[in-house]
XYZ file of C-alpha atoms in Angstrom:
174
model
C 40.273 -34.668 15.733
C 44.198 -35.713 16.367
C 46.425 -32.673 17.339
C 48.152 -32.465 13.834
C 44.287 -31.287 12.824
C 43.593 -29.294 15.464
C 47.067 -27.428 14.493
C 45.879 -27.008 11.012
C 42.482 -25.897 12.283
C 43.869 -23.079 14.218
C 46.092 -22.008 11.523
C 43.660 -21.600 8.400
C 40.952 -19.809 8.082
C 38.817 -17.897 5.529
C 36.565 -15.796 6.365
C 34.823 -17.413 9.460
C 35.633 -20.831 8.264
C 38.465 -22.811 9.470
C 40.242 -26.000 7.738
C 39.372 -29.037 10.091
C 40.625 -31.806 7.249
C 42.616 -31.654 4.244
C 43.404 -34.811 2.641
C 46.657 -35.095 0.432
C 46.621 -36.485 -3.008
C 48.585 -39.143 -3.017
C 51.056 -39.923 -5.415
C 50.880 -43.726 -4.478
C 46.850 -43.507 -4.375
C 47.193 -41.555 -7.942
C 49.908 -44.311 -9.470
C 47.151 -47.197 -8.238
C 44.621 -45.191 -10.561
C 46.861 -44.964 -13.639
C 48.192 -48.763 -13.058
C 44.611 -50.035 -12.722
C 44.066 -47.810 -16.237
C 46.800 -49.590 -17.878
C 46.703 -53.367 -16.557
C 42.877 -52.499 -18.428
C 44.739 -51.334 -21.622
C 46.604 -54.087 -21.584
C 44.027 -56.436 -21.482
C 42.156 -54.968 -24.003
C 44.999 -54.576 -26.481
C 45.354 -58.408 -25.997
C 42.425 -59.206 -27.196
C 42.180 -56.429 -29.885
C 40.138 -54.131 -28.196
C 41.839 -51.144 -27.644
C 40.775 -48.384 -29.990
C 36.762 -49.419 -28.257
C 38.784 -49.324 -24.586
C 40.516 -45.999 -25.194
C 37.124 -44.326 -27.102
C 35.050 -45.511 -23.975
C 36.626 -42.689 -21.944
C 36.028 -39.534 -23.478
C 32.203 -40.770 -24.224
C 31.985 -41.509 -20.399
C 33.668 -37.898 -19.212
C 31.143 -36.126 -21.593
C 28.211 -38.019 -20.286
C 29.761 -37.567 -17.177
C 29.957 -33.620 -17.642
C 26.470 -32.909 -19.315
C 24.604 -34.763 -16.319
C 26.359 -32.771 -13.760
C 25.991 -29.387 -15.858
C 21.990 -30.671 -15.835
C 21.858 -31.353 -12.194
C 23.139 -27.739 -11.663
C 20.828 -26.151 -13.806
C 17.971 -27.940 -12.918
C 18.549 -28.015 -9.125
C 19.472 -24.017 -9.328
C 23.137 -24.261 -8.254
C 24.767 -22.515 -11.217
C 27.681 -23.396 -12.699
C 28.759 -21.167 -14.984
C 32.111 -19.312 -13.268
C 32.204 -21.920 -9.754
C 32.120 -25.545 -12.042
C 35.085 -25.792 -14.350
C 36.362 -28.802 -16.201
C 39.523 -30.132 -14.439
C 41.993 -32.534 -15.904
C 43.446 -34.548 -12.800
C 43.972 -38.278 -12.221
C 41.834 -37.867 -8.894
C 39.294 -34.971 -9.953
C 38.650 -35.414 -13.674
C 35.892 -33.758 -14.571
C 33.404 -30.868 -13.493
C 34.213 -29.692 -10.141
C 34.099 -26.657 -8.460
C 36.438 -24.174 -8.780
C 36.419 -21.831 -5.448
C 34.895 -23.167 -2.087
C 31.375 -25.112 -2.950
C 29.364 -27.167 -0.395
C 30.189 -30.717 0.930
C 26.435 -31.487 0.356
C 26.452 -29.979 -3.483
C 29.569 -31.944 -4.393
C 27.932 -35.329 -2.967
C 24.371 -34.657 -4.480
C 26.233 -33.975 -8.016
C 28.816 -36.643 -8.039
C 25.762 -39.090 -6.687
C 23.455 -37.667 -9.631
C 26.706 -38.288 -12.344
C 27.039 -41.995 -10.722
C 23.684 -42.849 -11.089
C 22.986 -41.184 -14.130
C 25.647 -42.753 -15.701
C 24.820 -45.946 -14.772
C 21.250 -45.727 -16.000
C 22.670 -44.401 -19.564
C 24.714 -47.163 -19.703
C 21.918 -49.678 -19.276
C 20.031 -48.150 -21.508
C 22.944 -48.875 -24.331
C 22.927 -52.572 -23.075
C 21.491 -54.410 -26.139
C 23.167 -52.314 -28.463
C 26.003 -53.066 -27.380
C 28.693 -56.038 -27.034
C 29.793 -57.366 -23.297
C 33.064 -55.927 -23.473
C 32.299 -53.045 -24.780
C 29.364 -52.510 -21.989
C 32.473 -53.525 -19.189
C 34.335 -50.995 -20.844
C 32.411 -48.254 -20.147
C 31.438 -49.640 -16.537
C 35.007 -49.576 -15.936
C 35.595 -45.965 -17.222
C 32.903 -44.586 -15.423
C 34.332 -45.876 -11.984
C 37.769 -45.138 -13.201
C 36.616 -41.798 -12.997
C 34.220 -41.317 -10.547
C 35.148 -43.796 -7.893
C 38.009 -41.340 -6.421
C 35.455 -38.698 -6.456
C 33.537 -41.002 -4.231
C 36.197 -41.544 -2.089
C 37.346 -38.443 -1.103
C 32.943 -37.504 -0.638
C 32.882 -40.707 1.896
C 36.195 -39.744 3.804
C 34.252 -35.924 4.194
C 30.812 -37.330 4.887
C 30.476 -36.091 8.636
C 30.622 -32.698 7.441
C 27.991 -32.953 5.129
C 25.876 -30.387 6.616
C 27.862 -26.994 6.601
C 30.813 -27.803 5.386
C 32.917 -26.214 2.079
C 34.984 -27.748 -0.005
C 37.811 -26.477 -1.641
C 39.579 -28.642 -4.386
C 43.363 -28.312 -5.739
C 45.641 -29.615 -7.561
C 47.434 -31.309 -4.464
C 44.894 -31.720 -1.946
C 40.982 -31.564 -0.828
C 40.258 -29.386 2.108
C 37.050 -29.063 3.812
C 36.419 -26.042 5.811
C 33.500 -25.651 8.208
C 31.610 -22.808 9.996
């Protein structure tokens, strides 16, 4: 832990929890997002392919949301007032909306990756190679900085809380 963390440890706190990482959203990380989003659009609209492109991302965000709502349910987390949908380049989606567990986040967004994944194979005779890219590429698009910010929290896995924002990703631990 570098002294600008151990600062911020020291200074934030809730309850007996105290910040030990908070990781910034980025507005250059966040324009790499929306450029790789439109060099795709691009792409596609050169080849006639846009209307499939742009419908490929709301299908994948509801898939997206009903397996995590399932995981929840099934694995007994609950969802109904901590899980709220979130429009955000970096954290589109379900995600929690108070402080929820490193390990909860990671098991759901792991579950949503997978599951997704398998759907999509499932789909893969039905449908045409772009098309299947398409939706490979808009469920990274949108899970993939979900990812990112899970692997750059791993260590704290065990007993550590997230809390999510509109401008950053803190993880507090006991």
């Amino acid at each position: 832990m570098n002294s600008n963390d151990k600062a911020l440890a020291n200074d934030s706190t809730i309850y007996n929890y105290k910040l030990v990482k908070r990781l910034n959203h980025s507005y250059l990380y966040t324009m790499f997002f929306a450029l790789l989003f439109l060099l795709a659009l691009i792409a596609n609209l050169l080849e006639d392919r846009a209307l499939h492109y742009m419908l490929c991302f709301p299908a994948i965000l509801v898939l997206q949301i009903l397996i995590a709502k399932l995981y929840l349910r099934t694995a007994r987390y609950g969802f109904k007032n901590e899980w709220k949908l979130h429009y955000g380049m970096l954290w589109l989606g379900l995600i929690p909306t108070s402080y929820a567990s490193v390990n909860v986040v990671r098991k759901v967004q792991v579950h949503v990756l997978i599951g997704g994944l398998f759907i999509i194979g499932i789909l893969y005779p039905w449908l045409s190679t772009m098309n299947l890219l398409n939706l490979l590429f808009a469920h990274f698009w949108i899970i993939l900085p979900r990812l990112v910010v899970i692997l750059r929290f791993r260590k704290y896995d065990k007993n550590g809380l997230f809390k999510i924002s509109r401008r950053d990703t803190s993880c507090y631990l006991a």
